[in-house]
Short mmCIF file of C-alpha atoms in Angstrom, two decimals:
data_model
loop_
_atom_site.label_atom_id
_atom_site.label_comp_id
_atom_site.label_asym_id
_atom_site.label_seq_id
_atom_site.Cartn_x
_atom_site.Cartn_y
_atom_site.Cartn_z
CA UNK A 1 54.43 20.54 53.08
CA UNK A 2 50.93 19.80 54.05
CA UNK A 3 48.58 17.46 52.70
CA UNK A 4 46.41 20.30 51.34
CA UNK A 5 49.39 21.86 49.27
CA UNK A 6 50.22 18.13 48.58
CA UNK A 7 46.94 18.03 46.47
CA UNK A 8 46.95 21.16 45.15
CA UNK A 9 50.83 20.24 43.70
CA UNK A 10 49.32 16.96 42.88
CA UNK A 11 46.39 18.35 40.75
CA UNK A 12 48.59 20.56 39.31
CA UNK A 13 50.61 18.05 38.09
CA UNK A 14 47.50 16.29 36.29
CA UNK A 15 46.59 19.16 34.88
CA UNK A 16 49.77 19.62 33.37
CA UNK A 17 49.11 15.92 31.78
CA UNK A 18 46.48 16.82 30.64
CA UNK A 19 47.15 19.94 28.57
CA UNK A 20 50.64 18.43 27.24
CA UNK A 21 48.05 15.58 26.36
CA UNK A 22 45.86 17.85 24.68
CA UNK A 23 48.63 19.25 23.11
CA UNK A 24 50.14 16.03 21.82
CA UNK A 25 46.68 15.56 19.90
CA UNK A 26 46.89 18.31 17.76
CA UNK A 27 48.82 17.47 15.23
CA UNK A 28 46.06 15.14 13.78
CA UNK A 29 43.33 17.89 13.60
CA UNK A 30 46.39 20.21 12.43
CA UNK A 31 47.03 18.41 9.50
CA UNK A 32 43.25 18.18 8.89
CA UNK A 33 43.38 21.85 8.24
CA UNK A 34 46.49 21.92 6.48
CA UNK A 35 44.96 19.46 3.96
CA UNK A 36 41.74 21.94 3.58
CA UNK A 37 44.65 24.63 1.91
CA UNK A 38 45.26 26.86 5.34
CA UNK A 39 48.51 27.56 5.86
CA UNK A 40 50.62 27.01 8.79
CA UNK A 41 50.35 31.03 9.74
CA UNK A 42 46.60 31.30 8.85
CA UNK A 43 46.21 28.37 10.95
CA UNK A 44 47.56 30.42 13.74
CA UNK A 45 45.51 33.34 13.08
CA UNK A 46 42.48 31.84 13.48
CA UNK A 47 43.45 29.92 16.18
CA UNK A 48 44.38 33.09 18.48
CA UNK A 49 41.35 35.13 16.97
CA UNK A 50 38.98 33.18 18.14
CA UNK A 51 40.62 32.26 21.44
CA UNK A 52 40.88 35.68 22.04
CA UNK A 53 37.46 37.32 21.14
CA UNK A 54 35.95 33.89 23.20
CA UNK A 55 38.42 35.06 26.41
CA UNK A 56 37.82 38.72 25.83
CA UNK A 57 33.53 37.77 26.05
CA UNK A 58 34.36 35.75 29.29
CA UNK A 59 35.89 38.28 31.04
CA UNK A 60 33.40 41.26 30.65
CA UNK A 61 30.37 38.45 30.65
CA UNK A 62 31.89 37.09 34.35
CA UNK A 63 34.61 39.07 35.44
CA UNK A 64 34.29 42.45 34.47
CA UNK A 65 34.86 44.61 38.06
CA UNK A 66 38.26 43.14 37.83
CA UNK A 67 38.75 43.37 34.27
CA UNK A 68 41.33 45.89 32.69
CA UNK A 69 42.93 46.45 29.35
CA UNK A 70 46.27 47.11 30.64
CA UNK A 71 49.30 46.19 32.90
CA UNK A 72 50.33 48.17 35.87
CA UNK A 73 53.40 49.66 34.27
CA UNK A 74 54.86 50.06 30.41
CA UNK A 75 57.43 47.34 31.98
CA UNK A 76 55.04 44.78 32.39
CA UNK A 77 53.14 45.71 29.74
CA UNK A 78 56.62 44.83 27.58
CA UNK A 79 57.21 41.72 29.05
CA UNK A 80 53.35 40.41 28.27
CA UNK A 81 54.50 42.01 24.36
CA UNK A 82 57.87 39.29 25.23
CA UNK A 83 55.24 36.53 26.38
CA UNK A 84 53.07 37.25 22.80
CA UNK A 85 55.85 36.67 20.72
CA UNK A 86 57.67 34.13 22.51
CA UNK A 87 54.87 31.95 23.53
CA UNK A 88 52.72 33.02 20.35
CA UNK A 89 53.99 34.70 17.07
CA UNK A 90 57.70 33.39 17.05
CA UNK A 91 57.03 30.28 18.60
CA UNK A 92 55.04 29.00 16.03
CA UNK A 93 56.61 30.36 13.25
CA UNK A 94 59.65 28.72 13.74
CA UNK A 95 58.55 25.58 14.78
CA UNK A 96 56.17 25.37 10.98
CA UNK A 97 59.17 27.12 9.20
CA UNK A 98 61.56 24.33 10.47
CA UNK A 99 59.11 21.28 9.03
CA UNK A 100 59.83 23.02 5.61
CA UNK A 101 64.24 22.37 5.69
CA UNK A 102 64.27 19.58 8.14
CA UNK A 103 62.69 16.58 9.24
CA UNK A 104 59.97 16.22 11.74
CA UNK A 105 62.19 14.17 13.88
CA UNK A 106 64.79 16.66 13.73
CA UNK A 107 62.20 19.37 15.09
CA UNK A 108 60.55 17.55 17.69
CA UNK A 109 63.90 16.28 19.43
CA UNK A 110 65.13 19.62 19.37
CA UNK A 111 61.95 21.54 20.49
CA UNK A 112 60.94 18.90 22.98
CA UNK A 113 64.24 19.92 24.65
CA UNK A 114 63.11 23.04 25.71
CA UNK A 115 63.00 21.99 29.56
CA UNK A 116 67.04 22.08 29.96
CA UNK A 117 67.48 25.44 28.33
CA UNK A 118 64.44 26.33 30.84
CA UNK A 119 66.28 24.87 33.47
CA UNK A 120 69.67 26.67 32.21
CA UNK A 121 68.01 30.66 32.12
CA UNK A 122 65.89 29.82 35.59
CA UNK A 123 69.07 28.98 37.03
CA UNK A 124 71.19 31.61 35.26
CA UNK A 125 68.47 34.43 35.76
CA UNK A 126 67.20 32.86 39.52
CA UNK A 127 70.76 31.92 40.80
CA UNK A 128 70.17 33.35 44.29
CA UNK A 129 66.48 31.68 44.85
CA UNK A 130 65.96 28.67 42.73
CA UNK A 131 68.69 26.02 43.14
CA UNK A 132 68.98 22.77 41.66
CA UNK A 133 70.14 19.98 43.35
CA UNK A 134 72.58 16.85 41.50
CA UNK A 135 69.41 14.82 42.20
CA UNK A 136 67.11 17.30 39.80
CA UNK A 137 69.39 17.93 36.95
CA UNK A 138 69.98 14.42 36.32
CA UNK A 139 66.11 14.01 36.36
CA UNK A 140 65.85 16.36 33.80
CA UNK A 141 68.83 14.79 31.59
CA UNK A 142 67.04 11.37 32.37
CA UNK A 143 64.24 12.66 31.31
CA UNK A 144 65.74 14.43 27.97
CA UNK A 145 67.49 10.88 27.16
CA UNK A 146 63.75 9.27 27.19
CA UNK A 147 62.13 11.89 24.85
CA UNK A 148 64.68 11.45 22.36
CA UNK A 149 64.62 7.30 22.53
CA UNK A 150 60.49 8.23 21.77
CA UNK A 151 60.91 10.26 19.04
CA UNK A 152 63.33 8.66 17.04
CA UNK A 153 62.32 5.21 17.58
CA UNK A 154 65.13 3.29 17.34
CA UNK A 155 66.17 5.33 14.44
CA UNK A 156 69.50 7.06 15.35
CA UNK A 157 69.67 9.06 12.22
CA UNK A 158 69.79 12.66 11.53
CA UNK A 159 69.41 14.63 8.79
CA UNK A 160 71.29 17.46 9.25
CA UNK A 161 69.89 20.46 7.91
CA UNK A 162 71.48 24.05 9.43
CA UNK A 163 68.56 26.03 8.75
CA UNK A 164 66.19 24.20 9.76
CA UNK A 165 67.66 22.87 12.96
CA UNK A 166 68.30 26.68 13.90
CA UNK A 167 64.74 27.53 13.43
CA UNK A 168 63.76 24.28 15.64
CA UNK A 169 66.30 25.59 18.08
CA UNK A 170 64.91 29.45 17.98
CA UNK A 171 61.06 27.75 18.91
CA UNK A 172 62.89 25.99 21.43
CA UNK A 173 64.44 28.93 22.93
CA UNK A 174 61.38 30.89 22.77
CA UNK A 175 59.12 28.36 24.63
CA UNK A 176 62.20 28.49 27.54
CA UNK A 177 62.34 31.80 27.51
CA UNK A 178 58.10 31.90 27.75
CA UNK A 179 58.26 30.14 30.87
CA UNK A 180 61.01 31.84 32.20
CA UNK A 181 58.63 35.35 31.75
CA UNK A 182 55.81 33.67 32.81
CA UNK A 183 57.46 33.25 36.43
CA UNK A 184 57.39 36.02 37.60
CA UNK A 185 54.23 37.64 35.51
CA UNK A 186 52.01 35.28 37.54
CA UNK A 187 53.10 36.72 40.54
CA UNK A 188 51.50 40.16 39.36
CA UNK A 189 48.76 39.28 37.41
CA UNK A 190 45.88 37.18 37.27
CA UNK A 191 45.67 34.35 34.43
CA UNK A 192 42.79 35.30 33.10
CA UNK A 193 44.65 38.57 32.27
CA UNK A 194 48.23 37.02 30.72
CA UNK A 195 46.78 34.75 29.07
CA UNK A 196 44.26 37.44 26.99
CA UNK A 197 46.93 39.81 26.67
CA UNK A 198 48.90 36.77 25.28
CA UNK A 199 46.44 36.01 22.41
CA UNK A 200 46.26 39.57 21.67
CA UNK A 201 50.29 40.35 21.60
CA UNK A 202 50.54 37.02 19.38
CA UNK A 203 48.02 38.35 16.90
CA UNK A 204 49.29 41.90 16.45
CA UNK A 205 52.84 40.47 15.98
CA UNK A 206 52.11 38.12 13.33
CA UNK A 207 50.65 41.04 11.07
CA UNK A 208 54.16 41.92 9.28
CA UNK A 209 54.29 38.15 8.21
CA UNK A 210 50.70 38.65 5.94
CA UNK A 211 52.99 41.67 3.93
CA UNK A 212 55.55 39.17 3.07
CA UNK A 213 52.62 36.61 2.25
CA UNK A 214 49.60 38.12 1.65
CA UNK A 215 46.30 36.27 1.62
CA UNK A 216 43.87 34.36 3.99
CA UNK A 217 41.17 32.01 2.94
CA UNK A 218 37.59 32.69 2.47
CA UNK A 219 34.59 31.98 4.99
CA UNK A 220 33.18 29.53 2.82
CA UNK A 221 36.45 27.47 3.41
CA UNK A 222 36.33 28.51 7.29
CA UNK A 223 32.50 27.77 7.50
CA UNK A 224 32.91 24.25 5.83
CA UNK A 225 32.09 21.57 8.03
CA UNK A 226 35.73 19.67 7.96
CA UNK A 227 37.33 23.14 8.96
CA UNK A 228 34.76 24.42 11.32
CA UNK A 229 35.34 22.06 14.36
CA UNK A 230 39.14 21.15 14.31
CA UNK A 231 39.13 24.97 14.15
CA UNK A 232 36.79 25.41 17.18
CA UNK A 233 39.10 22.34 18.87
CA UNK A 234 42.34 24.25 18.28
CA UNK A 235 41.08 27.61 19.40
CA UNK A 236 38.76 26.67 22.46
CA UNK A 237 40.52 23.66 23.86
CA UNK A 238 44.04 23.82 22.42
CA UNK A 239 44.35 26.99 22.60
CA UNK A 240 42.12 29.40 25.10
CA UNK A 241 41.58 26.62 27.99
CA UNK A 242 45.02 25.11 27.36
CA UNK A 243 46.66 28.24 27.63
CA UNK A 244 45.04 28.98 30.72
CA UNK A 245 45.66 25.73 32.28
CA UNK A 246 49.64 25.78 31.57
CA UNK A 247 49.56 29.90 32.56
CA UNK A 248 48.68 28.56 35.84
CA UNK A 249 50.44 25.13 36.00
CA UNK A 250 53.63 27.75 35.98
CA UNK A 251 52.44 29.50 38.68
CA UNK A 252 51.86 26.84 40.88
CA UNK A 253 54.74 24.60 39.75
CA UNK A 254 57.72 26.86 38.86
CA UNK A 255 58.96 27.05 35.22
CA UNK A 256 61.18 24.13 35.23
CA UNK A 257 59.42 21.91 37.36
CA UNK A 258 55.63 22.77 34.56
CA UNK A 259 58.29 22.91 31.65
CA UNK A 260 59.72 19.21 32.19
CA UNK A 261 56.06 17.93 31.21
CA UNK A 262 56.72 19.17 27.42
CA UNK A 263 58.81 15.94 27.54
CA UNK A 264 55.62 14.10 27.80
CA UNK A 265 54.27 15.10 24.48
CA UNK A 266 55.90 12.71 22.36
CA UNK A 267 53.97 10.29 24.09
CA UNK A 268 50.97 12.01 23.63
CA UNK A 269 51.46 12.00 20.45
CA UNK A 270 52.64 8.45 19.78
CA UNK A 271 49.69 7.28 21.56
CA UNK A 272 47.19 9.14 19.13
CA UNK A 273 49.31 7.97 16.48
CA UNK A 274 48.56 4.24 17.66
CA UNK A 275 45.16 5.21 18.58
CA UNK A 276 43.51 7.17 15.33
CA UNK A 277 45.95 6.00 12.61
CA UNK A 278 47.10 2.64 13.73
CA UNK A 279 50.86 3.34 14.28
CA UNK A 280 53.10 0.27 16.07
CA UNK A 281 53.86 1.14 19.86
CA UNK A 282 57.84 -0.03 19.72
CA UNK A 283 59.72 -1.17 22.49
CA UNK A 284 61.53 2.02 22.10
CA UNK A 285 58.76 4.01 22.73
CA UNK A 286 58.20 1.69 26.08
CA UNK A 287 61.56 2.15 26.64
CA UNK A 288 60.96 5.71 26.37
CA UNK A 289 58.17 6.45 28.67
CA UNK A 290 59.88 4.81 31.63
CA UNK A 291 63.04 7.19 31.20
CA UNK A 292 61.08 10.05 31.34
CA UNK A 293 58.70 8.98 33.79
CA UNK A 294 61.44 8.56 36.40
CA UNK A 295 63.27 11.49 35.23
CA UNK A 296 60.04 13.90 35.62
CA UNK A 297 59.90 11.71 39.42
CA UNK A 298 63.42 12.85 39.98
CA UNK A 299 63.35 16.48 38.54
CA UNK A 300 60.37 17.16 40.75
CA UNK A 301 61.99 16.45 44.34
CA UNK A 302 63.60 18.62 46.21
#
């Protein structure tokens, strides 16, 4: 490897802390809006709406000879429906729906785990090309062990709930299964192009959920001040430059290799905690860190 794809994987790498980082804040500006009366799904909505109409504007403002509404085949064009719902729609659904019959703990260990089912359908799916050495795998475990000393703190108990740790698990699988699409999409297509097509797949798909729960709230609610800019931070940053960024962290990383870095955002998270509401960093979180610091390290060579 030379030292010029040494950078790039380098900066790729940063990027990747960056987003997960990004990522990890979101909860706080989340709950703002869940506090102003939007609901989980709503909050969704508007999130993808406006990261879509903003990417949409970008593309026929600065690319538009290269721009096109569809994928090569009805194939593709099936898998980016795939990356929609299981990066977009489903994803998110399951992950709110599981807050409501288990504990946050219980929903961030299990979705946070996401990188060894990655792992296990990139190595089931990729058997003959990608191959994981003894060296990797216990990176990853390493790694797995750390996020779950961060997120329960110390506290090794579990409420067992079936329904809602199935729902935690379905996000999970769905984020696994978004990289593991992603893969080989990027090979194909350009970012700029997934990640629109994304947004829009999300958005069509989460339609049938507004006839089981009808309603969405007003534009003087939208418009208020509180509302207004953690919107605008979820949709532009969160969600339309983050989405972009991780689209083509995958490409340059490989699925499991970008994927490991969702082990990160505990931390991220933590931190914000300690940061904006004063939480106590615990030597478990320390702890933590280190684990999945050297487990990312380990994961990562080859």
């Amino acid at each position: 490897m030379n030292r010029q794809s040494i950078g790039k994987t380098g900066f790729a790498h940063f990027m990747a802390f960056v987003t997960v980082a990004i990522w990890g804040s979101t909860f706080v500006f989340t709950k703002i809006l869940l506090l102003n009366g939007l609901s989980p799904a709503q909050i969704f909505t508007l999130r993808f709406i406006i990261a879509y109409v903003l990417l949409l504007a970008f593309e026929l403002a600065f690319r538009w000879q290269s721009f096109k509404l569809f994928s090569k085949s009805w194939r593709d064009e099936l898998m980016l429906l795939l990356l929609g719902v299981t990066g977009g729609s489903l994803y998110f659904l399951t992950e709110n729906a599981a807050m409501l019959y288990t504990t946050a703990t219980n929903t961030s260990l299990i979705v946070c785990s996401c990188p060894l089912f990655a792992m296990l359908l990139v190595a089931l799916v990729y058997h003959h090309s990608e191959k994981f050495t003894r060296v990797q795998v216990i990176g990853s475990l390493m790694a797995c062990l750390g996020m779950a000393a961060v997120v329960l703190n110390g506290h090794f108990v579990l409420h067992l709930s079936p329904l809602g740790d199935m729902l935690a698990f379905g996000a999970c699988l769905c984020w696994a299964i978004y990289s593991l699409l992603m893969k080989s999409v990027t090979e194909r297509y350009s970012t700029f192009f997934i990640t629109r097509k994304v947004f829009f797949y999300g958005l069509l798909t989460i339609l049938p959920y507004y006839i089981v729960y009808p309603g969405f709230p007003s534009m003087e609610v939208i418009l208020s001040h509180q509302v207004l800019w953690n919107l605008l931070f979820l949709s532009v940053v969160a969600s339309m430059v983050c989405f972009l960024v991780w689209n083509w962290v995958i490409h340059q990383l490989g699925a499991v290799v970008a994927t490991n870095w969702v082990y990160f955002n505990p931390i991220t998270t933590i931190l914000f905690a300690w940061w904006l509401l004063h939480e106590q960093i615990t030597p478990w979180f320390l702890l933590g860190t280190v684990l999945i610091l050297v487990g990312m390290y380990l994961c990562d060579r080859h």
